[in-house]
Tab-separated table of C-alpha atoms in Angstrom:
chain	number	residue	atom	x	y	z
A	149	MET	CA	-0.135	0.023	0.123
A	150	THR	CA	2.792	2.024	0.931
A	151	SER	CA	4.816	1.820	-2.356
A	152	ASN	CA	1.821	2.770	-4.427
A	153	SER	CA	1.061	6.236	-2.400
A	154	ASN	CA	4.893	6.900	-2.722
A	155	LEU	CA	4.075	6.237	-6.292
A	156	SER	CA	1.467	8.722	-6.750
A	157	ASN	CA	3.294	11.292	-4.167
A	158	MET	CA	6.212	11.331	-6.494
A	159	ARG	CA	4.346	11.835	-9.689
A	160	ARG	CA	2.658	14.650	-8.071
A	161	LEU	CA	6.193	16.067	-7.198
A	162	VAL	CA	7.041	15.605	-10.588
A	163	GLU	CA	4.185	17.411	-12.223
A	164	GLN	CA	4.861	20.162	-9.607
A	165	LEU	CA	8.468	20.735	-10.767
A	166	LYS	CA	7.617	20.177	-14.401
A	167	LEU	CA	5.587	23.417	-13.921
A	168	GLU	CA	8.247	25.048	-11.914
A	169	ALA	CA	10.366	24.417	-14.334
A	170	SER	CA	8.395	25.832	-17.363
A	171	VAL	CA	8.041	29.111	-15.605
A	172	GLU	CA	11.798	29.463	-14.813
A	173	ARG	CA	12.304	28.771	-18.325
A	174	ILE	CA	10.006	31.458	-19.539
A	175	LYS	CA	11.694	33.882	-16.937
A	176	VAL	CA	15.281	33.226	-18.072
A	177	THR	CA	13.872	33.564	-22.028
A	178	GLU	CA	12.409	36.823	-20.814
A	179	ARG	CA	14.490	38.584	-18.499
A	180	LEU	CA	17.672	38.713	-16.868
A	181	VAL	CA	18.903	40.856	-13.502
A	182	SER	CA	21.541	42.277	-15.949
A	183	GLN	CA	18.971	43.336	-18.465
A	184	ALA	CA	16.509	44.489	-15.761
A	185	ALA	CA	18.982	46.344	-14.089
A	186	ALA	CA	20.236	47.818	-17.018
A	187	GLU	CA	16.806	49.121	-17.833
A	188	LEU	CA	16.204	50.565	-14.449
A	189	GLN	CA	19.373	52.363	-15.065
A	190	GLN	CA	18.148	53.949	-18.373
A	191	TYR	CA	15.051	55.358	-16.502
A	192	CYS	CA	17.100	56.954	-14.058
A	193	LEU	CA	19.495	58.656	-16.515
A	194	GLN	CA	16.442	59.699	-18.955
A	195	ASN	CA	14.704	61.396	-16.583
A	196	ALA	CA	17.507	62.618	-14.336
A	197	ALA	CA	17.243	66.196	-15.712
A	198	LYS	CA	13.743	66.594	-14.619
A	199	ASP	CA	14.462	65.539	-11.057
A	200	ALA	CA	14.595	68.897	-9.236
A	201	LEU	CA	15.630	67.064	-5.931
A	202	LEU	CA	18.445	65.467	-7.965
A	203	VAL	CA	20.067	68.331	-9.912
A	204	GLY	CA	18.492	71.328	-8.412
A	205	VAL	CA	16.344	73.638	-10.619
A	206	PRO	CA	17.062	77.591	-11.575
A	207	THR	CA	16.042	79.429	-8.760
A	208	GLY	CA	12.751	80.981	-8.911
A	209	SER	CA	10.953	77.817	-10.357
A	210	ASN	CA	10.648	75.931	-6.998
A	211	PRO	CA	7.956	77.287	-5.148
A	212	PHE	CA	9.297	75.847	-2.054
A	213	ARG	CA	12.751	77.619	-2.399
A	214	GLU	CA	11.361	81.054	-3.009
A	215	PRO	CA	11.222	83.379	-0.013
A	216	ARG	CA	7.787	83.614	1.300
A	217	SER	CA	6.191	86.784	1.877
A	218	CYS	CA	4.883	87.285	5.444
A	219	ALA	CA	0.673	87.462	5.808
A	220	VAL	CA	-0.665	89.492	8.651
A	221	VAL	CA	-3.023	87.373	10.252
B	248	MET	CA	-6.372	2.297	-1.490
B	249	ASN	CA	-6.735	-0.778	-4.289
B	250	PRO	CA	-3.533	-1.389	-6.146
B	251	LYS	CA	-5.487	-1.312	-9.348
B	252	MET	CA	-6.685	2.534	-8.849
B	253	ALA	CA	-3.151	3.410	-7.593
B	254	CYS	CA	-1.639	2.193	-11.176
B	255	GLN	CA	-4.494	4.183	-13.194
B	256	GLY	CA	-2.880	7.372	-14.565
B	257	LEU	CA	0.838	5.884	-14.354
B	258	GLN	CA	2.150	6.090	-18.117
B	259	LYS	CA	3.771	3.037	-19.776
B	260	GLY	CA	7.212	2.293	-18.089
B	261	GLU	CA	6.759	4.735	-15.239
B	262	THR	CA	7.916	3.172	-11.923
B	263	LEU	CA	9.404	4.862	-8.750
B	264	ALA	CA	12.780	4.519	-9.852
B	265	THR	CA	12.200	6.486	-13.425
B	266	LEU	CA	10.069	9.162	-11.620
B	267	LYS	CA	12.885	9.951	-8.981
B	268	LYS	CA	15.271	10.121	-11.703
B	269	GLU	CA	12.673	12.753	-13.610
B	270	CYS	CA	12.337	14.351	-10.375
B	271	GLU	CA	16.165	14.912	-9.761
B	272	SER	CA	17.034	16.086	-13.098
B	273	LEU	CA	14.005	18.581	-13.024
B	274	LYS	CA	15.649	20.185	-9.788
B	275	LYS	CA	18.849	20.482	-11.342
B	276	LYS	CA	17.318	22.249	-14.303
B	277	LEU	CA	15.345	24.549	-11.918
B	278	GLU	CA	18.493	25.145	-9.988
B	279	GLU	CA	20.275	26.221	-12.927
B	280	ASP	CA	17.719	28.185	-14.421
B	281	ARG	CA	17.304	30.561	-11.071
B	282	GLY	CA	21.099	30.605	-11.166
B	283	LYS	CA	20.838	32.345	-14.536
B	284	LEU	CA	18.348	34.904	-13.384
B	285	ASN	CA	20.748	36.138	-10.653
B	286	ASP	CA	23.715	36.584	-13.338
B	287	VAL	CA	24.711	40.194	-11.686
B	288	GLU	CA	23.657	42.999	-9.405
B	289	LEU	CA	22.176	45.927	-9.810
B	290	HIS	CA	25.269	48.035	-8.630
B	291	GLN	CA	27.598	46.061	-10.732
B	292	VAL	CA	25.694	46.894	-13.871
B	293	ALA	CA	25.463	50.900	-12.661
B	294	GLU	CA	29.433	50.930	-12.274
B	295	LYS	CA	30.044	53.195	-14.701
B	296	VAL	CA	26.932	55.862	-13.890
B	297	GLU	CA	28.487	59.081	-12.877
B	298	VAL	CA	27.991	59.659	-8.985
B	299	VAL	CA	25.358	61.843	-7.674
B	300	GLY	CA	26.646	65.365	-7.156
B	301	ALA	CA	25.973	67.099	-3.840
B	302	LEU	CA	22.423	67.435	-3.037
B	303	SER	CA	21.211	70.921	-1.946
B	304	ILE	CA	18.222	69.527	0.073
B	305	LYS	CA	16.925	71.738	2.988
B	306	THR	CA	13.733	72.338	5.611
B	307	ARG	CA	11.973	75.221	3.742
B	308	ARG	CA	8.832	74.402	5.716
B	309	VAL	CA	7.792	73.175	9.179
B	310	LEU	CA	4.336	72.475	9.820
B	311	LYS	CA	3.303	72.716	13.234
B	312	GLY	CA	-0.321	72.030	14.623
B	313	HIS	CA	-0.737	68.501	15.573
B	314	THR	CA	-0.619	67.887	19.082
B	315	ASN	CA	0.683	64.258	18.850
B	316	LYS	CA	2.699	61.905	16.328
B	317	VAL	CA	2.059	62.816	12.820
B	318	LEU	CA	1.429	59.111	11.209
B	319	CYS	CA	0.654	59.919	7.828
B	320	MET	CA	0.591	62.229	4.830
B	321	ASP	CA	-0.353	62.607	1.537
B	322	TRP	CA	-0.081	65.444	-1.426
B	323	CYS	CA	-2.548	66.930	-3.438
B	324	LYS	CA	-2.208	66.446	-7.201
B	325	ASP	CA	-2.066	70.266	-6.960
B	326	LYS	CA	1.360	69.950	-5.672
B	327	ARG	CA	1.001	72.211	-2.982
B	328	ARG	CA	-1.611	71.204	-0.403
B	329	LEU	CA	-1.273	68.169	1.532
B	330	VAL	CA	-3.434	66.212	4.603
B	331	SER	CA	-1.855	64.817	7.459
B	332	SER	CA	-3.331	62.512	10.094
B	333	SER	CA	-2.371	62.280	13.617
B	334	GLN	CA	-2.478	60.091	17.046
B	335	ASP	CA	-4.344	63.123	18.187
B	336	GLY	CA	-7.265	62.242	16.038
B	337	LYS	CA	-6.928	65.194	13.864
B	338	VAL	CA	-6.872	65.124	10.230
B	339	ILE	CA	-5.510	68.543	8.960
B	340	VAL	CA	-5.583	69.700	5.234
B	341	TRP	CA	-2.694	72.394	4.979
B	342	ASP	CA	-1.684	74.797	1.992
B	343	GLY	CA	2.306	73.973	1.736
B	344	PHE	CA	3.263	77.316	0.454
B	345	THR	CA	1.472	79.364	2.960
B	346	LEU	CA	1.316	76.782	5.763
B	347	ASN	CA	-2.694	77.714	6.140
B	348	LYS	CA	-4.691	75.003	7.878
B	349	GLU	CA	-7.260	75.057	5.498
B	350	HIS	CA	-9.346	72.154	7.290
B	351	GLY	CA	-9.029	70.567	10.600
B	352	MET	CA	-11.167	67.837	11.289
B	353	SER	CA	-11.510	65.684	14.373
B	354	MET	CA	-11.878	61.661	14.081
B	355	PRO	CA	-13.776	59.543	16.716
B	356	THR	CA	-10.750	57.710	17.630
B	357	THR	CA	-7.285	58.668	18.304
B	358	TRP	CA	-4.485	56.908	15.984
B	359	VAL	CA	-5.521	57.999	12.477
B	360	MET	CA	-2.914	55.661	10.772
B	361	ALA	CA	-3.823	56.606	7.471
B	362	CYS	CA	-4.951	59.279	4.989
B	363	ALA	CA	-5.057	60.126	1.638
B	364	TYR	CA	-5.849	63.015	-0.696
B	365	ALA	CA	-8.599	62.173	-3.390
B	366	PRO	CA	-7.228	62.717	-7.350
B	367	SER	CA	-9.493	65.366	-8.005
B	368	GLY	CA	-8.811	67.055	-4.556
B	369	CYS	CA	-12.150	67.255	-3.175
B	370	ALA	CA	-12.184	64.873	-0.698
B	371	VAL	CA	-9.778	63.308	1.816
B	372	ALA	CA	-9.754	59.561	2.984
B	373	CYS	CA	-8.400	58.488	6.600
B	374	GLY	CA	-8.687	55.734	8.979
B	375	GLY	CA	-6.899	53.826	11.854
B	376	LEU	CA	-8.092	52.181	15.124
B	377	ASP	CA	-11.579	52.655	14.064
B	378	ASN	CA	-10.923	50.004	11.516
B	379	LYS	CA	-12.787	51.999	9.147
B	380	CYS	CA	-11.613	53.887	6.336
B	381	SER	CA	-13.886	57.150	5.799
B	382	VAL	CA	-13.743	59.537	2.853
B	383	ILE	CA	-14.594	62.958	3.611
B	384	PRO	CA	-15.801	65.937	0.951
B	385	LEU	CA	-13.649	69.001	1.199
B	386	SER	CA	-15.829	72.133	1.616
B	387	LEU	CA	-14.716	75.435	0.144
B	388	ASP	CA	-16.659	77.056	3.095
B	389	SER	CA	-14.068	77.199	5.482
B	390	ASN	CA	-16.625	77.495	8.551
B	391	GLU	CA	-18.651	74.162	7.319
B	392	ASN	CA	-17.992	71.110	9.490
B	393	CYS	CA	-16.383	68.896	7.195
B	394	ALA	CA	-16.272	65.923	9.474
B	395	ALA	CA	-20.126	65.950	9.523
B	396	LYS	CA	-20.028	64.892	5.943
B	397	LYS	CA	-17.717	62.039	6.645
B	398	LYS	CA	-18.844	58.965	4.874
B	399	THR	CA	-17.615	55.332	5.938
B	400	VAL	CA	-16.546	53.085	2.960
B	401	ALA	CA	-14.051	50.833	4.218
B	402	MET	CA	-14.646	48.101	7.026
B	403	HIS	CA	-12.349	45.792	8.366
B	404	THR	CA	-11.633	43.844	11.334
B	405	ASN	CA	-8.783	45.256	12.871
B	406	TYR	CA	-7.073	48.894	12.278
B	407	ILE	CA	-6.644	50.441	8.952
B	408	SER	CA	-2.923	50.627	8.030
B	409	GLY	CA	-2.920	52.156	4.890
B	410	CYS	CA	-5.165	53.488	2.310
B	411	THR	CA	-5.177	55.124	-1.376
B	412	PHE	CA	-7.887	56.155	-3.983
B	413	THR	CA	-7.473	54.253	-7.492
B	414	ASN	CA	-7.261	56.504	-10.468
B	415	SER	CA	-10.282	58.361	-9.746
B	416	ASP	CA	-12.402	59.498	-6.513
B	417	MET	CA	-14.521	56.375	-6.871
B	418	GLN	CA	-12.341	53.352	-5.665
B	419	LEU	CA	-10.555	53.514	-2.510
B	420	LEU	CA	-7.990	50.478	-1.574
B	421	SER	CA	-7.234	50.077	2.112
B	422	CYS	CA	-4.927	47.433	3.956
B	423	SER	CA	-5.535	46.407	7.396
B	424	GLY	CA	-4.023	44.948	10.806
B	425	ASP	CA	-6.231	42.051	9.942
B	426	GLY	CA	-3.944	41.066	7.288
B	427	THR	CA	-6.189	41.523	4.358
B	428	SER	CA	-6.321	44.503	1.552
B	429	ALA	CA	-9.616	45.336	-0.151
B	430	LEU	CA	-11.236	47.468	-3.247
B	431	TRP	CA	-14.313	49.387	-2.421
B	432	ASP	CA	-16.510	51.520	-4.147
B	433	VAL	CA	-16.884	55.154	-2.641
B	434	GLU	CA	-20.321	55.708	-3.713
B	435	SER	CA	-22.211	52.724	-2.320
B	436	GLY	CA	-19.356	51.290	0.117
B	437	GLN	CA	-19.648	47.874	-1.851
B	438	LEU	CA	-16.837	45.514	-1.381
B	439	LEU	CA	-15.425	45.256	-4.923
B	440	GLN	CA	-12.400	43.062	-4.204
B	441	SER	CA	-10.783	41.230	-1.210
B	442	PHE	CA	-7.007	40.240	-1.041
B	443	HIS	CA	-5.912	37.353	1.137
B	444	GLY	CA	-2.370	35.527	1.957
B	445	HIS	CA	-0.617	37.787	4.458
B	446	THR	CA	-0.493	35.582	7.453
B	447	SER	CA	0.130	38.757	9.956
B	448	ASP	CA	-0.758	42.494	9.852
B	449	ILE	CA	-0.673	44.529	6.473
B	450	LEU	CA	1.289	47.623	7.446
B	451	SER	CA	1.600	49.279	4.027
B	452	LEU	CA	0.217	49.408	0.297
B	453	ASP	CA	1.212	51.334	-2.887
B	454	LEU	CA	-0.566	51.424	-6.117
B	455	ALA	CA	1.412	50.853	-9.187
B	456	PRO	CA	2.193	53.817	-11.506
B	457	SER	CA	-0.990	54.194	-13.663
B	458	GLU	CA	0.911	53.262	-16.788
B	459	THR	CA	2.032	50.211	-15.908
B	460	GLY	CA	-1.735	48.347	-15.095
B	461	ASN	CA	-3.598	47.344	-12.341
B	462	THR	CA	-1.672	46.161	-9.792
B	463	PHE	CA	-0.353	46.967	-6.392
B	464	VAL	CA	2.086	45.851	-3.661
B	465	THR	CA	1.625	45.248	-0.072
B	466	GLY	CA	4.079	44.590	2.878
B	467	GLY	CA	3.714	43.492	6.437
B	468	CYS	CA	4.344	41.710	9.724
B	469	ASP	CA	4.855	38.518	8.180
B	470	LYS	CA	8.155	39.927	6.306
B	471	LYS	CA	6.523	39.569	2.916
B	472	ALA	CA	5.771	41.985	0.389
B	473	ASN	CA	3.020	40.493	-2.147
B	474	VAL	CA	1.920	42.023	-5.765
B	475	TRP	CA	-1.399	41.682	-6.201
B	476	ASP	CA	-3.760	41.828	-9.153
B	477	MET	CA	-6.648	44.289	-8.944
B	478	ARG	CA	-9.368	42.627	-10.708
B	479	SER	CA	-8.704	39.186	-10.015
B	480	GLY	CA	-7.809	39.249	-6.506
B	481	GLN	CA	-4.905	37.103	-7.180
B	482	ASN	CA	-1.491	37.276	-5.368
B	483	ILE	CA	0.779	37.402	-8.486
B	484	GLN	CA	4.334	37.664	-7.181
B	485	SER	CA	5.810	37.475	-3.596
B	486	PHE	CA	9.029	38.298	-2.038
B	487	GLU	CA	10.289	37.156	1.371
B	488	CYS	CA	13.725	38.792	1.859
B	489	HIS	CA	13.310	40.947	4.931
B	490	GLU	CA	14.401	39.833	8.287
B	491	SER	CA	11.296	41.813	10.286
B	492	ASP	CA	8.296	43.892	9.470
B	493	ILE	CA	8.106	45.431	6.501
B	494	ASN	CA	6.889	48.719	7.374
B	495	CYS	CA	6.681	50.409	3.786
B	496	VAL	CA	6.497	49.690	0.229
B	497	LYS	CA	6.678	51.982	-2.604
B	498	TYR	CA	7.044	51.526	-6.315
B	499	TYR	CA	9.486	52.675	-8.591
B	500	PRO	CA	8.430	55.454	-11.047
B	501	SER	CA	8.530	53.300	-14.116
B	502	GLY	CA	6.253	50.908	-12.339
B	503	ASP	CA	8.939	47.961	-13.037
B	504	ALA	CA	10.268	47.655	-9.559
B	505	PHE	CA	9.456	48.764	-5.642
B	506	ALA	CA	11.127	49.547	-2.671
B	507	SER	CA	10.472	48.247	0.819
B	508	ALA	CA	11.343	49.652	4.343
B	509	SER	CA	12.120	47.335	7.282
B	510	ASP	CA	12.406	47.005	11.096
B	511	ASP	CA	15.470	44.955	10.143
B	512	ALA	CA	16.983	48.297	9.896
B	513	THR	CA	17.211	48.068	5.794
B	514	CYS	CA	15.521	48.941	2.480
B	515	ARG	CA	15.442	46.828	-0.134
B	516	PHE	CA	14.873	47.054	-3.867
B	517	PHE	CA	13.065	44.530	-5.834
B	518	ASP	CA	12.645	44.054	-9.672
B	519	LEU	CA	9.277	42.672	-10.672
B	520	ARG	CA	10.282	41.237	-14.070
B	521	ALA	CA	13.299	39.600	-12.694
B	522	ASP	CA	11.265	38.482	-9.987
B	523	ARG	CA	14.023	39.146	-7.270
B	524	GLU	CA	15.724	41.224	-4.803
B	525	VAL	CA	18.325	43.419	-6.652
B	526	ALA	CA	19.462	45.958	-4.284
B	527	VAL	CA	20.172	46.119	-0.298
B	528	PHE	CA	20.283	49.746	1.371
B	529	GLN	CA	22.255	49.076	4.654
B	530	LYS	CA	24.958	50.275	6.421
B	531	ASP	CA	26.372	48.880	10.203
B	532	SER	CA	26.194	52.396	11.466
B	533	ILE	CA	22.507	52.027	10.869
B	534	VAL	CA	20.870	49.898	13.560
B	535	PHE	CA	17.392	51.475	13.816
B	536	GLY	CA	14.410	50.313	11.702
B	537	ALA	CA	13.086	52.196	8.526
B	538	SER	CA	9.862	53.123	8.553
B	539	THR	CA	8.999	54.917	5.183
B	540	VAL	CA	10.453	55.211	1.538
B	541	ASP	CA	9.886	57.106	-1.593
B	542	PHE	CA	11.730	57.718	-5.054
B	543	SER	CA	12.858	60.949	-6.356
B	544	LEU	CA	11.267	61.947	-9.873
B	545	SER	CA	13.710	60.085	-11.979
B	546	GLY	CA	13.818	57.008	-9.451
B	547	ARG	CA	17.843	57.645	-8.661
B	548	LEU	CA	17.243	58.772	-5.159
B	549	LEU	CA	15.565	56.833	-2.592
B	550	PHE	CA	14.617	58.857	0.739
B	551	ALA	CA	14.138	56.614	3.595
B	552	GLY	CA	12.863	57.680	7.121
B	553	TYR	CA	14.111	55.706	10.310
B	554	ASN	CA	13.074	55.459	13.704
B	555	ASP	CA	16.522	57.417	14.378
B	556	TYR	CA	14.807	60.565	13.603
B	557	THR	CA	16.829	60.858	10.524
B	558	ILE	CA	15.995	60.447	6.431
B	559	ASN	CA	18.764	58.803	4.511
B	560	VAL	CA	19.116	59.416	0.876
B	561	TRP	CA	20.293	56.542	-1.160
B	562	ASP	CA	21.853	56.200	-4.498
B	563	VAL	CA	19.178	53.454	-6.048
B	564	LEU	CA	21.858	52.525	-8.606
B	565	LYS	CA	25.112	52.222	-6.718
B	566	GLY	CA	23.403	51.047	-3.291
B	567	THR	CA	25.248	53.547	-1.476
B	568	ARG	CA	24.186	56.050	0.857
B	569	ILE	CA	24.657	60.012	-0.391
B	570	SER	CA	23.391	62.071	2.406
B	571	MET	CA	21.312	62.512	5.792
B	572	MET	CA	18.790	64.789	6.338
B	573	PHE	CA	18.506	65.913	9.820
B	574	GLY	CA	15.424	68.084	11.486
B	575	HIS	CA	13.033	65.909	12.992
B	576	GLU	CA	13.209	65.435	17.108
B	577	ASN	CA	11.686	61.897	16.696
B	578	ARG	CA	10.681	58.984	14.333
B	579	VAL	CA	10.180	59.700	10.944
B	580	SER	CA	6.927	58.127	10.318
B	581	ARG	CA	6.325	59.393	6.389
B	582	VAL	CA	7.908	60.599	3.264
B	583	ARG	CA	6.232	61.345	0.400
B	584	LEU	CA	7.575	63.249	-2.839
B	585	SER	CA	5.379	66.123	-4.086
B	586	PRO	CA	3.687	65.138	-7.556
B	587	ASP	CA	5.925	66.824	-9.318
B	588	GLY	CA	9.083	65.687	-7.682
B	589	THR	CA	9.992	69.873	-6.532
B	590	ALA	CA	9.607	68.553	-2.955
B	591	LEU	CA	9.765	66.004	-0.157
B	592	CYS	CA	7.222	66.135	2.906
B	593	SER	CA	8.195	64.273	6.225
B	594	ALA	CA	5.969	63.573	8.994
B	595	SER	CA	7.211	62.631	12.257
B	596	TRP	CA	6.427	61.668	15.691
B	597	ASP	CA	7.777	65.113	16.810
B	598	ASN	CA	4.351	66.259	15.882
B	599	THR	CA	5.186	67.990	13.086
B	600	LEU	CA	5.754	67.975	9.270
B	601	ARG	CA	8.670	69.089	6.971
B	602	ILE	CA	8.651	70.406	3.493
B	603	TRP	CA	12.359	69.445	2.023
B	604	ALA	CA	13.487	71.309	-1.257
């Protein structure tokens, strides 16, 4: 009896591993970390000029940096 | 089980031995493939990128008014207004330029742990120890009592830890100490979808930038960061790398990655397509938990607020710390970039908020 349940367990395990292997295969063909990292880097560099906190902006164009006028309450 | 039944489904020639062999070869292949995905780290790819120059970020505004810890804040799309919520039970809407308090609302319980501004700018949502997330329309008449118009939308069985409107004022996403997150119709209060999978409190959620579709990420006390499909309710990806509670999760501006802040004193960076952690932001000298993170507009900078009262600025590509922002006199509970990236707002247990630019 135990050898039969071992067999069906083993079968189940093989099926699960086959599923995982096919998923991994898809991931590998789609993306490597080096490729994903290169795209993250590209996004950063492409948008760097617009990033006010990174590069700073010309005086006057950042409203928070402008001196505030005092209001009499 | 009768032996004949057990043999059904077995293919010709299959025995325990052949299946075992197939198992071993599949396991080996899996390991090989997983190894290939891990070929190089982000900071190695970014070796040739220029270092970030000195940043000139300073405190430009200090928002005083709460009488206890400020737990959460959110910017309005108009880039000047913000909403904050506090342990004092109050929700305040501020004009960030003038420091004018435009609305002040009292909630029925203390510890309002979550608040969010509606995309239209005409309402705010908030929730906390009352286990509910309510939406409050903001009146143009400052004399009108906004809190009276409060409408309960989300109902959980434990505290609300985070909330956000989706792409319109019509739907609200909430996450809770009850371990679930949920999508609600604001008008009817109807539950549209619930998301199950976390095995402990959820502490944070973030919606993917609209271009990348209908997903969101959550992080919590089970040390897991989970990515969800809003329509199907399915948990599509899960990351378990932190060694303690995840206090905050935030998408990278392109939507292809997200960062997390944890009680384990590290912040981590996960790429969704490579399906793995690609950077860890840590230093031996940083021993206090990180409670909040947000990216700068280009995604190059990661601002992280810590329980040691500081905000560390990390270079996302190189994995190094660029600078520290000092000023708060107690834990930093939340940092949020303004909608156009020109300023960062921080909320703290020192009862104040600061705007840095």
